Amino acid sequence: MGKRNKLVEGIVIGAIIGGAVSLFDKETRNSVIQGSKKLKDKTTTLIQHPELVTDTVKEKYETIRTTIEQVSEDVSFVAGKVEKLKETTPQVMEIVNDTKEAFVEKYGDEQK
């Protein structure tokens, strides 16, 4: 026989014992029972109506696809604006420098 992994075995046994001990508390026991009933009901519903899972997955897919399209459009828009800004910035700087030179010529270097 091969080696047994005692760590995993110990963890599983500890989890089982810990779960059993926690069920001594009435509130915890009721919570587990209610959660189990809900899980059973949901599982039964999904087994009886698998189209619900399919429809939910399709809805989520469409939501994600729409979001990705919107983000892509937004990124394209911003990229276009950045490109325009790159084109306009040198022109604006040239206008500012021309204006500065005009003031310097007209009023001299008095502003310093």
mmCIF file of N, CA and C in Angstrom:
data_model
loop_
_atom_site.group_PDB
_atom_site.id
_atom_site.type_symbol
_atom_site.label_atom_id
_atom_site.label_comp_id
_atom_site.label_asym_id
_atom_site.label_seq_id
_atom_site.Cartn_x
_atom_site.Cartn_y
_atom_site.Cartn_z
ATOM 1 N N MET A 1 0.827 -1.189 0.000
ATOM 2 C CA MET A 1 0.000 0.000 0.000
ATOM 3 C C MET A 1 0.865 1.243 0.000
ATOM 4 N N GLY A 2 0.327 2.328 -0.587
ATOM 5 C CA GLY A 2 1.050 3.584 -0.636
ATOM 6 C C GLY A 2 0.912 4.359 0.662
ATOM 7 N N LYS A 3 1.642 5.446 0.741
ATOM 8 C CA LYS A 3 1.567 6.304 1.927
ATOM 9 C C LYS A 3 0.200 6.971 2.016
ATOM 10 N N ARG A 4 -0.273 7.131 3.212
ATOM 11 C CA ARG A 4 -1.513 7.871 3.415
ATOM 12 C C ARG A 4 -1.159 9.274 3.862
ATOM 13 N N ASN A 5 -1.904 10.226 3.372
ATOM 14 C CA ASN A 5 -1.669 11.608 3.758
ATOM 15 C C ASN A 5 -2.441 11.885 5.042
ATOM 16 N N LYS A 6 -1.759 11.845 6.146
ATOM 17 C CA LYS A 6 -2.409 12.006 7.452
ATOM 18 C C LYS A 6 -2.875 13.442 7.687
ATOM 19 N N LEU A 7 -2.222 14.407 7.034
ATOM 20 C CA LEU A 7 -2.642 15.795 7.205
ATOM 21 C C LEU A 7 -4.049 15.990 6.663
ATOM 22 N N VAL A 8 -4.275 15.547 5.439
ATOM 23 C CA VAL A 8 -5.602 15.703 4.828
ATOM 24 C C VAL A 8 -6.625 14.919 5.628
ATOM 25 N N GLU A 9 -6.263 13.711 6.022
ATOM 26 C CA GLU A 9 -7.163 12.885 6.822
ATOM 27 C C GLU A 9 -7.511 13.588 8.134
ATOM 28 N N GLY A 10 -6.523 14.174 8.788
ATOM 29 C CA GLY A 10 -6.759 14.894 10.037
ATOM 30 C C GLY A 10 -7.642 16.110 9.841
ATOM 31 N N ILE A 11 -7.418 16.836 8.748
ATOM 32 C CA ILE A 11 -8.243 18.027 8.469
ATOM 33 C C ILE A 11 -9.696 17.623 8.257
ATOM 34 N N VAL A 12 -9.921 16.566 7.484
ATOM 35 C CA VAL A 12 -11.293 16.115 7.211
ATOM 36 C C VAL A 12 -11.969 15.653 8.496
ATOM 37 N N ILE A 13 -11.263 14.865 9.288
ATOM 38 C CA ILE A 13 -11.840 14.386 10.554
ATOM 39 C C ILE A 13 -12.126 15.568 11.482
ATOM 40 N N GLY A 14 -11.197 16.518 11.546
ATOM 41 C CA GLY A 14 -11.397 17.709 12.382
ATOM 42 C C GLY A 14 -12.594 18.529 11.928
ATOM 43 N N ALA A 15 -12.758 18.654 10.624
ATOM 44 C CA ALA A 15 -13.896 19.416 10.093
ATOM 45 C C ALA A 15 -15.208 18.728 10.439
ATOM 46 N N ILE A 16 -15.234 17.412 10.315
ATOM 47 C CA ILE A 16 -16.458 16.667 10.635
ATOM 48 C C ILE A 16 -16.790 16.811 12.120
ATOM 49 N N ILE A 17 -15.802 16.653 12.974
ATOM 50 C CA ILE A 17 -16.027 16.778 14.424
ATOM 51 C C ILE A 17 -16.445 18.206 14.770
ATOM 52 N N GLY A 18 -15.760 19.194 14.183
ATOM 53 C CA GLY A 18 -16.110 20.589 14.449
ATOM 54 C C GLY A 18 -17.517 20.912 13.996
ATOM 55 N N GLY A 19 -17.911 20.400 12.830
ATOM 56 C CA GLY A 19 -19.277 20.616 12.341
ATOM 57 C C GLY A 19 -20.301 19.985 13.258
ATOM 58 N N ALA A 20 -20.016 18.770 13.719
ATOM 59 C CA ALA A 20 -20.940 18.075 14.614
ATOM 60 C C ALA A 20 -21.080 18.818 15.938
ATOM 61 N N VAL A 21 -19.978 19.282 16.481
ATOM 62 C CA VAL A 21 -20.016 20.009 17.755
ATOM 63 C C VAL A 21 -20.794 21.315 17.601
ATOM 64 N N SER A 22 -20.595 22.000 16.491
ATOM 65 C CA SER A 22 -21.295 23.279 16.303
ATOM 66 C C SER A 22 -22.802 23.077 16.204
ATOM 67 N N LEU A 23 -23.247 21.882 15.821
ATOM 68 C CA LEU A 23 -24.682 21.625 15.715
ATOM 69 C C LEU A 23 -25.358 21.458 17.078
ATOM 70 N N PHE A 24 -24.583 21.400 18.160
ATOM 71 C CA PHE A 24 -25.184 21.366 19.491
ATOM 72 C C PHE A 24 -25.901 22.676 19.806
ATOM 73 N N ASP A 25 -25.467 23.766 19.151
ATOM 74 C CA ASP A 25 -26.113 25.063 19.351
ATOM 75 C C ASP A 25 -27.402 25.091 18.519
ATOM 76 N N LYS A 26 -28.533 25.372 19.177
ATOM 77 C CA LYS A 26 -29.843 25.308 18.515
ATOM 78 C C LYS A 26 -29.936 26.310 17.356
ATOM 79 N N GLU A 27 -29.414 27.523 17.549
ATOM 80 C CA GLU A 27 -29.480 28.546 16.505
ATOM 81 C C GLU A 27 -28.690 28.103 15.266
ATOM 82 N N THR A 28 -27.515 27.568 15.479
ATOM 83 C CA THR A 28 -26.695 27.077 14.368
ATOM 84 C C THR A 28 -27.401 25.921 13.670
ATOM 85 N N ARG A 29 -27.952 25.001 14.446
ATOM 86 C CA ARG A 29 -28.653 23.847 13.893
ATOM 87 C C ARG A 29 -29.831 24.309 13.025
ATOM 88 N N ASN A 30 -30.620 25.280 13.521
ATOM 89 C CA ASN A 30 -31.749 25.797 12.737
ATOM 90 C C ASN A 30 -31.279 26.492 11.464
ATOM 91 N N SER A 31 -30.193 27.228 11.569
ATOM 92 C CA SER A 31 -29.641 27.915 10.410
ATOM 93 C C SER A 31 -29.194 26.913 9.341
ATOM 94 N N VAL A 32 -28.541 25.841 9.775
ATOM 95 C CA VAL A 32 -28.095 24.800 8.844
ATOM 96 C C VAL A 32 -29.295 24.121 8.195
ATOM 97 N N ILE A 33 -30.305 23.844 8.972
ATOM 98 C CA ILE A 33 -31.510 23.187 8.450
ATOM 99 C C ILE A 33 -32.184 24.088 7.408
ATOM 100 N N GLN A 34 -32.355 25.388 7.740
ATOM 101 C CA GLN A 34 -32.983 26.321 6.796
ATOM 102 C C GLN A 34 -32.158 26.459 5.518
ATOM 103 N N GLY A 35 -30.843 26.569 5.677
ATOM 104 C CA GLY A 35 -29.967 26.683 4.504
ATOM 105 C C GLY A 35 -30.032 25.444 3.634
ATOM 106 N N SER A 36 -30.092 24.296 4.272
ATOM 107 C CA SER A 36 -30.188 23.030 3.518
ATOM 108 C C SER A 36 -31.503 22.945 2.764
ATOM 109 N N LYS A 37 -32.588 23.378 3.407
ATOM 110 C CA LYS A 37 -33.897 23.357 2.731
ATOM 111 C C LYS A 37 -33.886 24.286 1.516
ATOM 112 N N LYS A 38 -33.328 25.481 1.679
ATOM 113 C CA LYS A 38 -33.262 26.426 0.558
ATOM 114 C C LYS A 38 -32.433 25.858 -0.579
ATOM 115 N N LEU A 39 -31.290 25.260 -0.232
ATOM 116 C CA LEU A 39 -30.421 24.665 -1.246
ATOM 117 C C LEU A 39 -31.135 23.536 -1.974
ATOM 118 N N LYS A 40 -31.870 22.699 -1.229
ATOM 119 C CA LYS A 40 -32.625 21.599 -1.827
ATOM 120 C C LYS A 40 -33.685 22.144 -2.774
ATOM 121 N N ASP A 41 -34.406 23.189 -2.343
ATOM 122 C CA ASP A 41 -35.447 23.777 -3.188
ATOM 123 C C ASP A 41 -34.863 24.364 -4.466
ATOM 124 N N LYS A 42 -33.762 25.093 -4.340
ATOM 125 C CA LYS A 42 -33.130 25.679 -5.523
ATOM 126 C C LYS A 42 -32.629 24.606 -6.467
ATOM 127 N N THR A 43 -32.007 23.573 -5.903
ATOM 128 C CA THR A 43 -31.483 22.485 -6.729
ATOM 129 C C THR A 43 -32.618 21.770 -7.450
ATOM 130 N N THR A 44 -33.701 21.500 -6.739
ATOM 131 C CA THR A 44 -34.855 20.846 -7.350
ATOM 132 C C THR A 44 -35.414 21.701 -8.486
ATOM 133 N N THR A 45 -35.530 22.995 -8.245
ATOM 134 C CA THR A 45 -36.050 23.902 -9.271
ATOM 135 C C THR A 45 -35.147 23.904 -10.497
ATOM 136 N N LEU A 46 -33.855 23.965 -10.285
ATOM 137 C CA LEU A 46 -32.927 24.000 -11.412
ATOM 138 C C LEU A 46 -32.904 22.680 -12.179
ATOM 139 N N ILE A 47 -33.088 21.574 -11.470
ATOM 140 C CA ILE A 47 -33.135 20.274 -12.145
ATOM 141 C C ILE A 47 -34.410 20.167 -12.970
ATOM 142 N N GLN A 48 -35.510 20.659 -12.422
ATOM 143 C CA GLN A 48 -36.785 20.594 -13.132
ATOM 144 C C GLN A 48 -36.869 21.613 -14.266
ATOM 145 N N HIS A 49 -36.151 22.737 -14.146
ATOM 146 C CA HIS A 49 -36.206 23.814 -15.143
ATOM 147 C C HIS A 49 -34.788 24.258 -15.520
ATOM 148 N N PRO A 50 -34.070 23.434 -16.268
ATOM 149 C CA PRO A 50 -32.681 23.800 -16.610
ATOM 150 C C PRO A 50 -32.584 25.054 -17.483
ATOM 151 N N GLU A 51 -33.688 25.405 -18.122
ATOM 152 C CA GLU A 51 -33.671 26.624 -18.954
ATOM 153 C C GLU A 51 -33.447 27.874 -18.117
ATOM 154 N N LEU A 52 -33.774 27.813 -16.831
ATOM 155 C CA LEU A 52 -33.520 28.955 -15.949
ATOM 156 C C LEU A 52 -32.023 29.246 -15.860
ATOM 157 N N VAL A 53 -31.236 28.186 -15.764
ATOM 158 C CA VAL A 53 -29.782 28.359 -15.719
ATOM 159 C C VAL A 53 -29.298 28.923 -17.040
ATOM 160 N N THR A 54 -29.786 28.351 -18.136
ATOM 161 C CA THR A 54 -29.389 28.807 -19.467
ATOM 162 C C THR A 54 -29.755 30.270 -19.668
ATOM 163 N N ASP A 55 -30.978 30.634 -19.285
ATOM 164 C CA ASP A 55 -31.427 32.020 -19.440
ATOM 165 C C ASP A 55 -30.577 32.972 -18.601
ATOM 166 N N THR A 56 -30.267 32.574 -17.377
ATOM 167 C CA THR A 56 -29.451 33.416 -16.502
ATOM 168 C C THR A 56 -28.056 33.612 -17.083
ATOM 169 N N VAL A 57 -27.473 32.526 -17.579
ATOM 170 C CA VAL A 57 -26.139 32.622 -18.190
ATOM 171 C C VAL A 57 -26.189 33.528 -19.414
ATOM 172 N N LYS A 58 -27.231 33.397 -20.235
ATOM 173 C CA LYS A 58 -27.363 34.244 -21.432
ATOM 174 C C LYS A 58 -27.499 35.717 -21.040
ATOM 175 N N GLU A 59 -28.297 35.990 -20.007
ATOM 176 C CA GLU A 59 -28.471 37.370 -19.550
ATOM 177 C C GLU A 59 -27.147 37.959 -19.079
ATOM 178 N N LYS A 60 -26.421 37.190 -18.278
ATOM 179 C CA LYS A 60 -25.120 37.665 -17.778
ATOM 180 C C LYS A 60 -24.155 37.889 -18.935
ATOM 181 N N TYR A 61 -24.158 36.975 -19.905
ATOM 182 C CA TYR A 61 -23.290 37.119 -21.073
ATOM 183 C C TYR A 61 -23.624 38.403 -21.820
ATOM 184 N N GLU A 62 -24.906 38.656 -22.045
ATOM 185 C CA GLU A 62 -25.321 39.862 -22.763
ATOM 186 C C GLU A 62 -24.939 41.126 -21.993
ATOM 187 N N THR A 63 -25.116 41.094 -20.680
ATOM 188 C CA THR A 63 -24.739 42.241 -19.851
ATOM 189 C C THR A 63 -23.244 42.517 -19.966
ATOM 190 N N ILE A 64 -22.447 41.465 -19.882
ATOM 191 C CA ILE A 64 -20.995 41.619 -19.985
ATOM 192 C C ILE A 64 -20.609 42.108 -21.369
ATOM 193 N N ARG A 65 -21.225 41.535 -22.407
ATOM 194 C CA ARG A 65 -20.918 41.937 -23.785
ATOM 195 C C ARG A 65 -21.260 43.413 -24.008
ATOM 196 N N THR A 66 -22.417 43.840 -23.534
ATOM 197 C CA THR A 66 -22.828 45.235 -23.675
ATOM 198 C C THR A 66 -21.860 46.160 -22.938
ATOM 199 N N THR A 67 -21.476 45.767 -21.737
ATOM 200 C CA THR A 67 -20.538 46.575 -20.956
ATOM 201 C C THR A 67 -19.205 46.699 -21.684
ATOM 202 N N ILE A 68 -18.714 45.597 -22.232
ATOM 203 C CA ILE A 68 -17.446 45.621 -22.959
ATOM 204 C C ILE A 68 -17.550 46.527 -24.183
ATOM 205 N N GLU A 69 -18.661 46.462 -24.885
ATOM 206 C CA GLU A 69 -18.865 47.337 -26.055
ATOM 207 C C GLU A 69 -18.862 48.810 -25.635
ATOM 208 N N GLN A 70 -19.547 49.121 -24.549
ATOM 209 C CA GLN A 70 -19.604 50.504 -24.079
ATOM 210 C C GLN A 70 -18.224 50.993 -23.665
ATOM 211 N N VAL A 71 -17.479 50.156 -22.954
ATOM 212 C CA VAL A 71 -16.127 50.539 -22.539
ATOM 213 C C VAL A 71 -15.248 50.746 -23.760
ATOM 214 N N SER A 72 -15.395 49.879 -24.744
ATOM 215 C CA SER A 72 -14.606 49.998 -25.974
ATOM 216 C C SER A 72 -14.919 51.311 -26.699
ATOM 217 N N GLU A 73 -16.201 51.648 -26.765
ATOM 218 C CA GLU A 73 -16.593 52.917 -27.390
ATOM 219 C C GLU A 73 -16.026 54.099 -26.603
ATOM 220 N N ASP A 74 -16.100 54.035 -25.291
ATOM 221 C CA ASP A 74 -15.579 55.112 -24.452
ATOM 222 C C ASP A 74 -14.074 55.275 -24.638
ATOM 223 N N VAL A 75 -13.365 54.155 -24.698
ATOM 224 C CA VAL A 75 -11.918 54.203 -24.893
ATOM 225 C C VAL A 75 -11.594 54.819 -26.251
ATOM 226 N N SER A 76 -12.344 54.438 -27.285
ATOM 227 C CA SER A 76 -12.129 55.006 -28.615
ATOM 228 C C SER A 76 -12.380 56.513 -28.611
ATOM 229 N N PHE A 77 -13.442 56.938 -27.925
ATOM 230 C CA PHE A 77 -13.768 58.357 -27.845
ATOM 231 C C PHE A 77 -12.639 59.130 -27.169
ATOM 232 N N VAL A 78 -12.193 58.607 -26.021
ATOM 233 C CA VAL A 78 -11.117 59.278 -25.282
ATOM 234 C C VAL A 78 -9.836 59.297 -26.107
ATOM 235 N N ALA A 79 -9.534 58.192 -26.796
ATOM 236 C CA ALA A 79 -8.333 58.141 -27.630
ATOM 237 C C ALA A 79 -8.409 59.194 -28.736
ATOM 238 N N GLY A 80 -9.594 59.374 -29.317
ATOM 239 C CA GLY A 80 -9.768 60.411 -30.337
ATOM 240 C C GLY A 80 -9.541 61.800 -29.778
ATOM 241 N N LYS A 81 -10.062 62.052 -28.590
ATOM 242 C CA LYS A 81 -9.872 63.358 -27.954
ATOM 243 C C LYS A 81 -8.393 63.605 -27.627
ATOM 244 N N VAL A 82 -7.711 62.572 -27.166
ATOM 245 C CA VAL A 82 -6.282 62.703 -26.857
ATOM 246 C C VAL A 82 -5.511 63.014 -28.126
ATOM 247 N N GLU A 83 -5.862 62.348 -29.212
ATOM 248 C CA GLU A 83 -5.184 62.598 -30.489
ATOM 249 C C GLU A 83 -5.407 64.042 -30.949
ATOM 250 N N LYS A 84 -6.651 64.532 -30.812
ATOM 251 C CA LYS A 84 -6.932 65.929 -31.178
ATOM 252 C C LYS A 84 -6.124 66.878 -30.286
ATOM 253 N N LEU A 85 -6.040 66.542 -29.006
ATOM 254 C CA LEU A 85 -5.287 67.367 -28.074
ATOM 255 C C LEU A 85 -3.814 67.403 -28.456
ATOM 256 N N LYS A 86 -3.278 66.263 -28.867
ATOM 257 C CA LYS A 86 -1.884 66.216 -29.304
ATOM 258 C C LYS A 86 -1.663 67.122 -30.519
ATOM 259 N N GLU A 87 -2.656 67.150 -31.415
ATOM 260 C CA GLU A 87 -2.547 67.982 -32.616
ATOM 261 C C GLU A 87 -2.681 69.463 -32.271
ATOM 262 N N THR A 88 -3.577 69.801 -31.358
ATOM 263 C CA THR A 88 -3.851 71.209 -31.042
ATOM 264 C C THR A 88 -2.821 71.831 -30.111
ATOM 265 N N THR A 89 -2.223 71.053 -29.246
ATOM 266 C CA THR A 89 -1.295 71.600 -28.267
ATOM 267 C C THR A 89 -0.144 72.372 -28.913
ATOM 268 N N PRO A 90 0.517 71.854 -29.936
ATOM 269 C CA PRO A 90 1.584 72.650 -30.563
ATOM 270 C C PRO A 90 1.060 73.960 -31.157
ATOM 271 N N GLN A 91 -0.143 73.927 -31.730
ATOM 272 C CA GLN A 91 -0.726 75.147 -32.304
ATOM 273 C C GLN A 91 -1.005 76.162 -31.201
ATOM 274 N N VAL A 92 -1.547 75.704 -30.084
ATOM 275 C CA VAL A 92 -1.849 76.604 -28.968
ATOM 276 C C VAL A 92 -0.553 77.192 -28.423
ATOM 277 N N MET A 93 0.470 76.359 -28.284
ATOM 278 C CA MET A 93 1.760 76.843 -27.784
ATOM 279 C C MET A 93 2.339 77.895 -28.731
ATOM 280 N N GLU A 94 2.176 77.695 -30.023
ATOM 281 C CA GLU A 94 2.678 78.675 -30.994
ATOM 282 C C GLU A 94 1.927 80.000 -30.845
ATOM 283 N N ILE A 95 0.606 79.938 -30.659
ATOM 284 C CA ILE A 95 -0.188 81.157 -30.476
ATOM 285 C C ILE A 95 0.250 81.879 -29.201
ATOM 286 N N VAL A 96 0.459 81.123 -28.117
ATOM 287 C CA VAL A 96 0.883 81.722 -26.848
ATOM 288 C C VAL A 96 2.240 82.406 -27.018
ATOM 289 N N ASN A 97 3.169 81.733 -27.687
ATOM 290 C CA ASN A 97 4.493 82.322 -27.898
ATOM 291 C C ASN A 97 4.420 83.566 -28.783
ATOM 292 N N ASP A 98 3.593 83.508 -29.843
ATOM 293 C CA ASP A 98 3.425 84.679 -30.713
ATOM 294 C C ASP A 98 2.851 85.853 -29.925
ATOM 295 N N THR A 99 1.868 85.569 -29.057
ATOM 296 C CA THR A 99 1.255 86.614 -28.238
ATOM 297 C C THR A 99 2.283 87.197 -27.279
ATOM 298 N N LYS A 100 3.071 86.340 -26.678
ATOM 299 C CA LYS A 100 4.114 86.793 -25.765
ATOM 300 C C LYS A 100 5.099 87.701 -26.499
ATOM 301 N N GLU A 101 5.536 87.280 -27.678
ATOM 302 C CA GLU A 101 6.483 88.079 -28.458
ATOM 303 C C GLU A 101 5.885 89.422 -28.837
ATOM 304 N N ALA A 102 4.596 89.431 -29.168
ATOM 305 C CA ALA A 102 3.935 90.682 -29.530
ATOM 306 C C ALA A 102 3.922 91.641 -28.341
ATOM 307 N N PHE A 103 3.614 91.139 -27.158
ATOM 308 C CA PHE A 103 3.622 91.980 -25.969
ATOM 309 C C PHE A 103 5.028 92.477 -25.640
ATOM 310 N N VAL A 104 6.009 91.593 -25.799
ATOM 311 C CA VAL A 104 7.394 91.982 -25.514
ATOM 312 C C VAL A 104 7.823 93.076 -26.484
ATOM 313 N N GLU A 105 7.445 92.945 -27.750
ATOM 314 C CA GLU A 105 7.812 93.967 -28.750
ATOM 315 C C GLU A 105 7.123 95.292 -28.435
ATOM 316 N N LYS A 106 5.832 95.216 -28.035
ATOM 317 C CA LYS A 106 5.074 96.431 -27.818
ATOM 318 C C LYS A 106 5.461 97.103 -26.503
ATOM 319 N N TYR A 107 5.617 96.362 -25.440
ATOM 320 C CA TYR A 107 5.850 96.957 -24.128
ATOM 321 C C TYR A 107 7.276 96.773 -23.625
ATOM 322 N N GLY A 108 8.040 96.046 -24.391
ATOM 323 C CA GLY A 108 9.412 95.838 -23.982
ATOM 324 C C GLY A 108 9.484 94.759 -22.925
ATOM 325 N N ASP A 109 10.577 94.731 -22.230
ATOM 326 C CA ASP A 109 10.820 93.695 -21.229
ATOM 327 C C ASP A 109 10.485 94.206 -19.834
ATOM 328 N N GLU A 110 9.462 95.091 -19.728
ATOM 329 C CA GLU A 110 9.099 95.738 -18.463
ATOM 330 C C GLU A 110 8.472 94.742 -17.466
ATOM 331 N N GLN A 111 7.881 93.703 -17.957
ATOM 332 C CA GLN A 111 7.124 92.795 -17.090
ATOM 333 C C GLN A 111 7.996 91.986 -16.154
ATOM 334 N N LYS A 112 9.276 91.870 -16.386
ATOM 335 C CA LYS A 112 10.157 91.043 -15.560
ATOM 336 C C LYS A 112 10.429 91.649 -14.231
#
